[in-house]
Coordinates of C-alpha atoms in Angstrom, one line a residue:
M1 CA -67.5 -63.8 32.6
E2 CA -66.7 -67.5 31.7
H3 CA -64.2 -66.2 29.2
F4 CA -62.5 -64.3 31.9
V5 CA -62.4 -67.4 34.2
W6 CA -60.4 -69.4 31.7
R7 CA -58.1 -66.6 30.6
V8 CA -56.7 -66.1 34.1
L9 CA -56.1 -69.8 34.7
P10 CA -52.3 -69.6 34.3
L11 CA -52.2 -67.2 37.3
L12 CA -54.6 -69.3 39.3
T13 CA -52.9 -72.6 38.5
I14 CA -49.6 -71.3 39.8
L15 CA -51.3 -70.2 42.9
I16 CA -53.0 -73.6 43.4
S17 CA -49.9 -75.5 42.7
L18 CA -47.7 -73.6 45.1
V19 CA -50.2 -73.7 48.0
V20 CA -50.9 -77.4 47.6
F21 CA -47.2 -78.2 47.0
F22 CA -46.5 -76.6 50.4
Y23 CA -49.2 -78.7 52.1
L24 CA -48.4 -82.0 50.4
Q25 CA -44.6 -81.8 50.6
D26 CA -43.8 -79.9 53.8
S27 CA -46.7 -80.4 56.1
Y28 CA -47.7 -83.9 55.1
R29 CA -44.4 -85.4 53.9
A30 CA -46.7 -87.2 51.4
H31 CA -45.6 -90.2 49.4
L32 CA -46.9 -92.1 46.4
H33 CA -48.5 -95.4 47.3
P34 CA -47.3 -98.1 44.8
L35 CA -50.6 -99.7 43.6
V36 CA -50.1 -99.6 39.8
K37 CA -50.0 -103.1 38.3
F38 CA -50.3 -102.3 34.6
P39 CA -47.3 -102.7 32.2
R40 CA -45.7 -99.3 31.8
N41 CA -46.3 -99.1 28.1
K42 CA -50.1 -99.0 28.7
C43 CA -49.9 -96.1 31.1
S44 CA -49.1 -93.5 28.3
L45 CA -50.2 -92.6 24.8
L46 CA -46.5 -91.8 24.2
P47 CA -44.1 -94.7 24.0
H48 CA -41.1 -92.7 25.1
R49 CA -39.8 -92.4 28.6
H50 CA -37.1 -89.8 27.7
F51 CA -38.4 -86.9 25.6
W52 CA -38.6 -83.2 25.2
I53 CA -41.5 -80.9 24.9
T54 CA -41.0 -77.4 23.4
S55 CA -43.3 -74.4 23.3
K56 CA -43.2 -70.6 22.9
R57 CA -45.1 -70.3 26.1
I58 CA -43.9 -72.4 29.0
V59 CA -45.1 -71.3 32.5
T60 CA -42.2 -71.5 35.0
P61 CA -41.6 -70.1 38.5
Q62 CA -39.5 -67.4 36.8
G63 CA -42.2 -66.4 34.4
I64 CA -43.4 -67.4 30.9
I65 CA -40.5 -68.5 28.7
S66 CA -40.0 -69.7 25.1
G67 CA -38.1 -73.0 25.5
S68 CA -38.0 -76.7 26.1
V69 CA -38.5 -79.1 29.0
E70 CA -36.7 -82.4 29.2
I71 CA -38.5 -85.3 30.8
N72 CA -37.0 -88.7 31.7
E73 CA -38.6 -91.5 33.8
G74 CA -41.5 -89.3 34.9
K75 CA -39.5 -86.3 36.1
I76 CA -38.3 -83.0 34.7
I77 CA -34.5 -83.2 34.3
S78 CA -33.9 -79.9 32.5
V79 CA -35.5 -76.7 31.4
I80 CA -33.8 -74.8 28.6
E81 CA -34.8 -71.2 27.5
G82 CA -34.9 -70.8 23.8
Y83 CA -37.5 -72.2 21.5
S84 CA -36.5 -75.5 19.7
K85 CA -33.3 -75.7 21.7
Q86 CA -32.8 -79.3 23.0
G87 CA -30.0 -81.6 23.9
K88 CA -27.5 -83.0 21.5
S89 CA -28.9 -86.5 21.1
K90 CA -30.9 -86.9 17.9
Q91 CA -32.5 -90.1 19.3
E92 CA -34.7 -88.3 21.8
K93 CA -38.4 -87.7 21.0
I94 CA -39.2 -84.0 20.6
I95 CA -42.9 -82.8 20.8
D96 CA -43.3 -79.2 19.5
Y97 CA -46.4 -77.5 20.8
G98 CA -45.8 -74.2 19.0
D99 CA -47.9 -71.4 20.6
A100 CA -49.8 -73.7 23.0
V101 CA -49.3 -73.0 26.7
V102 CA -47.3 -75.6 28.6
M103 CA -47.9 -75.2 32.4
P104 CA -48.1 -77.2 35.6
G105 CA -51.0 -79.5 35.9
L106 CA -53.9 -78.3 38.0
I107 CA -54.3 -79.6 41.5
D108 CA -57.9 -79.8 42.7
V109 CA -58.2 -80.3 46.5
H110 CA -62.0 -80.6 46.7
V111 CA -63.5 -83.4 44.7
H112 CA -66.2 -86.0 45.5
L113 CA -65.6 -89.2 43.7
D114 CA -68.2 -91.2 45.7
E115 CA -66.6 -94.6 45.5
P116 CA -67.1 -97.1 47.1
G117 CA -70.9 -97.2 47.7
R118 CA -72.2 -94.6 45.3
T119 CA -70.5 -95.3 42.0
A120 CA -73.8 -94.5 40.3
W121 CA -73.1 -90.8 41.3
E122 CA -69.5 -90.8 40.2
G123 CA -66.5 -93.1 40.4
F124 CA -62.7 -93.1 40.3
D125 CA -62.7 -94.1 36.6
T126 CA -65.0 -91.5 35.2
G127 CA -64.0 -88.8 37.7
T128 CA -60.3 -89.0 37.0
R129 CA -60.8 -89.3 33.3
A130 CA -62.7 -86.0 33.5
A131 CA -59.9 -84.5 35.6
S132 CA -57.2 -85.4 33.1
A133 CA -59.3 -84.1 30.2
G134 CA -59.5 -80.8 32.1
G135 CA -55.8 -80.5 32.7
V136 CA -56.0 -81.6 36.3
T137 CA -53.2 -84.0 37.3
T138 CA -53.9 -84.4 41.1
V139 CA -57.2 -84.4 43.0
V140 CA -57.9 -84.9 46.7
D141 CA -61.0 -86.9 47.4
M142 CA -63.6 -85.8 50.0
P143 CA -64.6 -88.3 52.7
L144 CA -68.4 -88.2 52.2
N145 CA -70.9 -89.1 49.5
N146 CA -69.2 -92.4 49.3
H147 CA -70.6 -95.2 51.5
P148 CA -69.3 -95.8 54.1
T149 CA -67.8 -92.4 54.8
T150 CA -64.0 -92.2 55.3
V151 CA -63.9 -91.7 59.1
S152 CA -61.6 -94.5 60.2
K153 CA -58.5 -96.3 59.0
E154 CA -60.8 -99.2 58.0
T155 CA -63.0 -97.1 55.8
L156 CA -59.9 -95.5 54.2
K157 CA -58.7 -99.0 53.3
L158 CA -62.0 -99.5 51.5
K159 CA -61.3 -96.2 49.5
L160 CA -57.8 -97.4 48.5
E161 CA -59.1 -100.8 47.4
A162 CA -61.9 -99.1 45.3
A163 CA -59.3 -96.9 43.7
E164 CA -56.9 -99.6 42.7
N165 CA -56.2 -99.6 38.9
K166 CA -59.0 -97.1 38.3
I167 CA -57.4 -93.7 38.6
Y168 CA -55.9 -91.7 35.6
V169 CA -54.5 -89.0 37.8
D170 CA -52.9 -89.1 41.2
V171 CA -55.4 -89.0 44.1
G172 CA -55.0 -88.0 47.8
F173 CA -57.7 -88.5 50.4
W174 CA -59.2 -86.4 53.2
G175 CA -60.6 -88.1 56.2
G176 CA -63.8 -87.0 58.0
L177 CA -64.2 -85.4 61.4
I178 CA -67.6 -86.3 63.0
P179 CA -68.8 -86.3 66.6
E180 CA -68.1 -90.1 66.9
N181 CA -64.4 -89.8 66.2
A182 CA -63.9 -86.3 67.5
H183 CA -64.0 -87.6 71.1
N184 CA -62.0 -90.8 70.3
T185 CA -58.3 -89.9 69.8
S186 CA -57.4 -93.4 68.9
I187 CA -59.8 -93.5 65.9
L188 CA -58.5 -90.1 64.7
E189 CA -54.9 -91.0 65.1
G190 CA -55.5 -94.3 63.3
L191 CA -57.0 -92.4 60.4
L192 CA -54.2 -89.9 60.2
S193 CA -51.5 -92.5 60.6
A194 CA -53.1 -94.5 57.7
G195 CA -52.4 -91.6 55.4
V196 CA -55.2 -89.1 55.0
L197 CA -53.9 -85.6 54.2
G198 CA -56.2 -83.9 56.8
L199 CA -59.8 -83.9 58.0
K200 CA -63.0 -82.4 56.8
S201 CA -66.1 -81.4 58.9
F202 CA -69.5 -79.8 58.4
M203 CA -70.9 -77.1 60.7
C204 CA -74.4 -77.7 59.2
S205 CA -76.2 -80.8 57.9
S206 CA -74.2 -82.5 55.2
G207 CA -77.2 -84.4 53.8
I208 CA -75.4 -87.7 54.4
S209 CA -76.7 -89.6 57.4
D210 CA -73.4 -91.1 58.4
F211 CA -71.6 -87.8 58.2
P212 CA -73.3 -85.6 60.9
L213 CA -72.4 -82.0 61.6
T214 CA -69.8 -81.0 64.1
T215 CA -70.0 -78.2 66.7
I216 CA -67.1 -75.9 67.5
H217 CA -66.4 -78.2 70.5
H218 CA -65.9 -81.2 68.2
I219 CA -63.7 -79.0 66.0
K220 CA -61.5 -78.0 68.9
E221 CA -61.0 -81.7 69.8
G222 CA -60.1 -82.5 66.2
L223 CA -57.6 -79.6 66.0
S224 CA -55.8 -80.8 69.1
V225 CA -55.0 -84.1 67.3
L226 CA -54.3 -82.5 64.0
A227 CA -51.7 -80.2 65.7
K228 CA -49.6 -83.2 66.4
Y229 CA -49.6 -84.3 62.8
R230 CA -49.4 -80.8 61.4
R231 CA -52.3 -81.3 59.0
P232 CA -55.3 -79.1 58.2
L233 CA -59.0 -79.2 59.1
L234 CA -61.2 -78.3 56.1
V235 CA -64.6 -76.9 57.2
H236 CA -67.9 -76.5 55.5
S237 CA -68.6 -73.2 57.2
E238 CA -72.3 -72.6 57.5
I239 CA -74.4 -72.5 60.7
Q240 CA -78.1 -72.5 60.2
Q241 CA -79.7 -69.2 61.3
H242 CA -83.5 -68.6 61.6
S243 CA -84.8 -65.3 60.4
K244 CA -88.4 -64.2 60.0
K245 CA -87.4 -62.0 57.1
H246 CA -86.0 -64.8 55.1
L247 CA -88.9 -67.1 55.9
E248 CA -91.2 -64.4 54.5
L249 CA -89.1 -64.1 51.4
N250 CA -89.2 -67.8 50.9
D251 CA -93.0 -67.7 50.4
K252 CA -92.5 -65.6 47.2
G253 CA -91.9 -67.4 43.9
G254 CA -92.3 -70.9 45.1
P255 CA -89.8 -73.8 45.2
R256 CA -88.9 -73.4 41.4
A257 CA -87.6 -69.9 41.9
Y258 CA -83.8 -69.8 42.5
L259 CA -84.2 -66.8 44.8
T260 CA -86.4 -69.0 47.1
Y261 CA -83.5 -71.3 47.6
L262 CA -80.9 -68.4 47.8
H263 CA -82.9 -66.8 50.7
T264 CA -82.8 -70.1 52.7
R265 CA -79.0 -69.9 53.0
P266 CA -78.2 -66.2 53.5
P267 CA -74.6 -64.9 54.0
S268 CA -75.2 -64.8 57.8
W269 CA -74.9 -68.6 57.8
E270 CA -71.3 -68.4 56.6
E271 CA -70.6 -65.4 58.8
A272 CA -71.8 -67.2 61.9
A273 CA -69.7 -70.3 61.3
I274 CA -66.5 -68.4 60.4
K275 CA -67.0 -66.1 63.5
E276 CA -66.8 -69.3 65.6
L277 CA -63.8 -70.7 63.7
V278 CA -61.7 -67.5 64.0
G279 CA -62.4 -67.6 67.7
V280 CA -60.4 -70.9 67.8
T281 CA -57.7 -70.2 65.1
K282 CA -56.1 -67.7 67.5
D283 CA -54.7 -70.7 69.3
T284 CA -53.0 -71.9 66.1
R285 CA -50.5 -69.0 66.2
K286 CA -46.9 -69.7 67.0
G287 CA -46.6 -70.7 70.6
G288 CA -50.3 -71.3 71.0
P289 CA -51.9 -74.5 72.3
L290 CA -52.9 -75.5 68.8
E291 CA -49.7 -74.6 67.0
G292 CA -49.3 -77.0 64.1
A293 CA -53.0 -77.2 63.3
H294 CA -54.5 -75.3 60.4
V295 CA -58.1 -74.3 59.5
H296 CA -59.1 -74.2 55.8
I297 CA -62.5 -72.7 54.9
V298 CA -63.9 -74.5 51.9
H299 CA -66.0 -73.1 49.0
L300 CA -66.5 -69.5 50.4
S301 CA -69.3 -67.8 48.6
D302 CA -69.8 -64.7 50.8
S303 CA -67.4 -62.0 49.8
S304 CA -68.4 -59.5 52.5
A305 CA -68.5 -60.0 56.3
S306 CA -67.3 -63.7 56.1
L307 CA -64.2 -62.7 54.0
D308 CA -63.5 -59.8 56.3
L309 CA -63.3 -62.1 59.3
I310 CA -60.8 -64.4 57.5
K311 CA -58.6 -61.5 56.4
E312 CA -58.5 -60.2 60.0
A313 CA -57.6 -63.6 61.3
K314 CA -54.8 -63.9 58.8
S315 CA -53.5 -60.4 59.7
R316 CA -53.2 -61.6 63.4
G317 CA -51.1 -64.5 62.4
D318 CA -53.7 -67.3 62.6
S319 CA -53.1 -70.4 60.6
I320 CA -56.1 -70.1 58.3
S321 CA -56.7 -70.2 54.6
V322 CA -59.7 -70.1 52.3
E323 CA -60.8 -71.3 48.9
T324 CA -63.6 -70.4 46.5
C325 CA -65.0 -72.3 43.4
P326 CA -65.2 -71.5 39.7
H327 CA -69.0 -71.6 39.8
Y328 CA -69.1 -68.7 42.3
L329 CA -66.8 -66.7 39.9
A330 CA -68.6 -67.7 36.7
F331 CA -72.3 -67.4 37.6
S332 CA -74.6 -65.1 39.5
S333 CA -78.0 -65.5 41.0
E334 CA -79.6 -63.1 38.5
E335 CA -78.8 -65.4 35.5
I336 CA -79.9 -68.7 37.0
P337 CA -83.2 -69.8 35.4
N338 CA -86.0 -70.8 37.6
G339 CA -86.2 -74.6 37.9
D340 CA -82.6 -75.2 36.7
T341 CA -81.5 -77.2 39.7
R342 CA -78.1 -77.9 38.1
F343 CA -77.0 -74.6 39.8
K344 CA -78.0 -75.7 43.3
C345 CA -75.1 -75.9 45.7
S346 CA -74.3 -74.9 49.2
P347 CA -73.3 -72.2 50.0
P348 CA -75.4 -70.9 47.2
I349 CA -74.3 -68.9 44.1
R350 CA -75.0 -65.2 45.1
D351 CA -75.5 -62.0 43.1
A352 CA -73.3 -60.3 40.5
Y353 CA -72.0 -57.7 43.0
N354 CA -70.8 -60.5 45.3
R355 CA -69.2 -62.3 42.4
E356 CA -67.2 -59.3 41.4
K357 CA -66.0 -58.9 45.0
L358 CA -64.9 -62.5 45.0
W359 CA -62.9 -61.9 41.8
G360 CA -61.2 -59.0 43.5
A361 CA -60.3 -61.1 46.5
V362 CA -58.8 -63.8 44.3
L363 CA -56.7 -61.4 42.2
E364 CA -55.6 -59.5 45.4
G365 CA -54.5 -62.8 47.1
H366 CA -57.0 -62.8 49.9
I367 CA -58.4 -66.1 48.6
D368 CA -55.7 -68.7 48.7
L369 CA -56.8 -71.2 46.0
L370 CA -59.6 -72.4 43.8
S371 CA -61.2 -75.9 43.9
S372 CA -64.0 -77.3 41.8
D373 CA -66.1 -78.9 44.6
H374 CA -67.1 -81.4 42.0
S375 CA -70.2 -82.8 43.8
P376 CA -72.1 -85.1 41.4
T377 CA -75.2 -87.2 41.9
V378 CA -77.6 -89.1 39.7
P379 CA -80.1 -87.2 37.5
Q380 CA -83.1 -88.4 39.5
L381 CA -81.9 -86.6 42.7
K382 CA -81.4 -83.3 40.8
L383 CA -85.2 -83.3 40.0
L384 CA -84.5 -81.6 36.7
E385 CA -88.1 -81.9 35.4
E386 CA -89.7 -80.9 38.7
G387 CA -87.2 -78.0 39.2
D388 CA -87.7 -77.9 43.0
F389 CA -84.7 -76.1 44.4
L390 CA -85.7 -76.9 48.0
K391 CA -85.9 -80.7 47.4
A392 CA -83.2 -81.2 44.8
W393 CA -79.7 -82.5 45.7
G394 CA -77.2 -79.8 46.1
G395 CA -73.8 -79.8 44.3
V396 CA -72.3 -78.5 41.0
T397 CA -70.8 -81.0 38.6
S398 CA -67.8 -79.2 37.3
L399 CA -64.6 -81.3 37.3
Q400 CA -62.9 -81.5 33.9
G401 CA -46.4 -78.8 40.8
A402 CA -44.3 -76.1 39.0
I403 CA -42.2 -76.8 35.9
A404 CA -38.8 -77.1 37.6
V405 CA -35.9 -79.6 37.6
G406 CA -36.5 -82.5 39.9
N407 CA -40.3 -82.2 40.0
H408 CA -42.7 -84.8 38.7
A409 CA -43.7 -84.1 35.1
D410 CA -47.3 -83.2 35.8
I411 CA -48.1 -80.9 32.9
V412 CA -51.1 -79.6 30.9
V413 CA -50.8 -78.3 27.4
W414 CA -53.7 -76.0 26.4
K415 CA -54.7 -73.1 24.1
P416 CA -56.2 -70.2 26.1
E417 CA -57.5 -68.4 22.9
V418 CA -59.5 -71.4 21.5
E419 CA -63.2 -71.1 22.1
F420 CA -65.6 -74.0 22.0
D421 CA -69.2 -74.9 22.8
L422 CA -69.6 -77.3 25.7
N423 CA -72.5 -79.4 24.5
E424 CA -73.4 -83.0 23.7
D425 CA -71.0 -83.1 20.8
Y426 CA -68.0 -82.2 23.0
P427 CA -66.3 -85.2 24.7
V428 CA -67.1 -85.0 28.5
F429 CA -66.1 -87.9 30.7
L430 CA -68.2 -87.2 33.9
K431 CA -70.6 -89.9 35.0
H432 CA -73.6 -87.7 34.2
P433 CA -72.5 -84.8 31.9
S434 CA -76.0 -83.5 31.6
L435 CA -76.0 -82.3 35.2
S436 CA -73.1 -79.9 34.7
A437 CA -74.0 -76.2 35.1
Y438 CA -71.5 -75.4 32.4
M439 CA -73.2 -77.5 29.6
G440 CA -74.5 -75.2 26.9
R441 CA -71.9 -72.5 27.6
R442 CA -69.3 -71.2 25.2
L443 CA -65.9 -71.4 26.9
S444 CA -62.4 -70.4 26.0
G445 CA -59.3 -72.3 26.8
K446 CA -59.1 -75.9 25.4
V447 CA -56.9 -78.6 26.9
L448 CA -54.9 -80.5 24.3
E449 CA -52.8 -82.9 26.3
T450 CA -52.2 -83.9 29.9
F451 CA -49.1 -85.6 31.4
V452 CA -49.1 -87.3 34.8
R453 CA -45.6 -88.1 36.0
G454 CA -44.4 -88.1 32.4
N455 CA -47.2 -90.4 31.2
L456 CA -49.4 -88.9 28.4
V457 CA -52.7 -89.8 29.9
F458 CA -55.0 -87.6 27.7
K459 CA -54.7 -86.5 24.1
K460 CA -57.4 -85.1 21.8
G461 CA -60.3 -86.8 23.5
K462 CA -58.5 -90.1 24.2
H463 CA -57.1 -91.6 27.4
A464 CA -54.2 -94.0 28.0
H465 CA -55.1 -97.7 27.8
A466 CA -54.5 -98.1 31.6
A467 CA -55.3 -96.0 34.6
C468 CA -51.9 -95.6 36.2
G469 CA -52.4 -92.8 38.7
V470 CA -51.4 -93.5 42.2
P471 CA -52.8 -92.7 45.7
I472 CA -51.0 -89.9 47.6
L473 CA -50.8 -90.8 51.3
A474 CA -49.2 -88.9 54.2
K475 CA -46.6 -90.6 56.3

């Protein structure tokens, strides 16, 4: 299955790029915040500002072509069909990638970089190095796991200060919706005016003390403010349900058994939350009291009743979308070893039948995009030796625009057919690589080089000398 994940990435990348491009450009009117202070020549492993890249497989909005892309001062200025055909000037640098795929850089809208406050878990430097090594050119950072959480304009300022001169890719920021600011319009409007791209809330415990859960009433309050700014609310959609049957199942196998953990968070938790949300999204339709607001369901794992509710809401014209994650598509509960807490996340990884239904929903367009939900921590909190799924910290460590004239030259070059073993000998730039559920797997699809706004930031295991990514803020 992991081979299949990587082989369909071109399709998925286009999907992700188009969806996020719509959000960032139209809804948010986003702009790049000028914080880069390094000399330009340190920002790239390539000294040229005007150059061509050529390949027999370039992914464009019109399809895969054999041709060349001209880049100047960080932007794409021409796309020419025909392999090895470039402009007339012999002075321009030409990089020939042969059969390697040249495609838009990945955009990951769900990443926890944990800085400031919990840099020991992850940080802007290591997290964005890992992103560029995986062909990701833009990430959007979540408002929790860092300390303090990003729930006001003051705490967003701390995020921006922590990111300065540390990011190798461009980074946007989500703000947090919590009970405290849900009933205080001035705090929410201050946060949105300061540039967050939208808000994130939890309908269950987040595990972070200063990021408490929100009820549907808090969510309604938040959506009324978001409607004015035409930005989305991202929701961790689980509501805790108590069931005698599941409590009985939990007694079997003990805390080291993955099924013990799986039974503590059944699909009914997701269904209950999404049922409440779609009761509100009807007001986001054209002419409704919440027109302009948008609800986005993060990391969907239930491919049955929960997905059916979302599909029905979409068919009614509600402004709602949904994502899932690679770990729900790559793994199944049957293959998770007892005690291997690297696989603990919420919602949990479900069975193989559920996984295949999720794949169908992705390929049929019912799931709008993929995100990594890169949610790292320190090895001690994963309890790898103890192997207690009920006590271990949840979260899977997994982080590692279109090619058209006028767009930023955010490009990844990779070879889908190349297979490699992800082990200690393979360069991984996460803060704690050993926590990744993908370690020890044989994968196909190897990233060769990554460009961010024309800067060659990653090449053959090496990064540019300076971190010249910029924050993306709404205006």
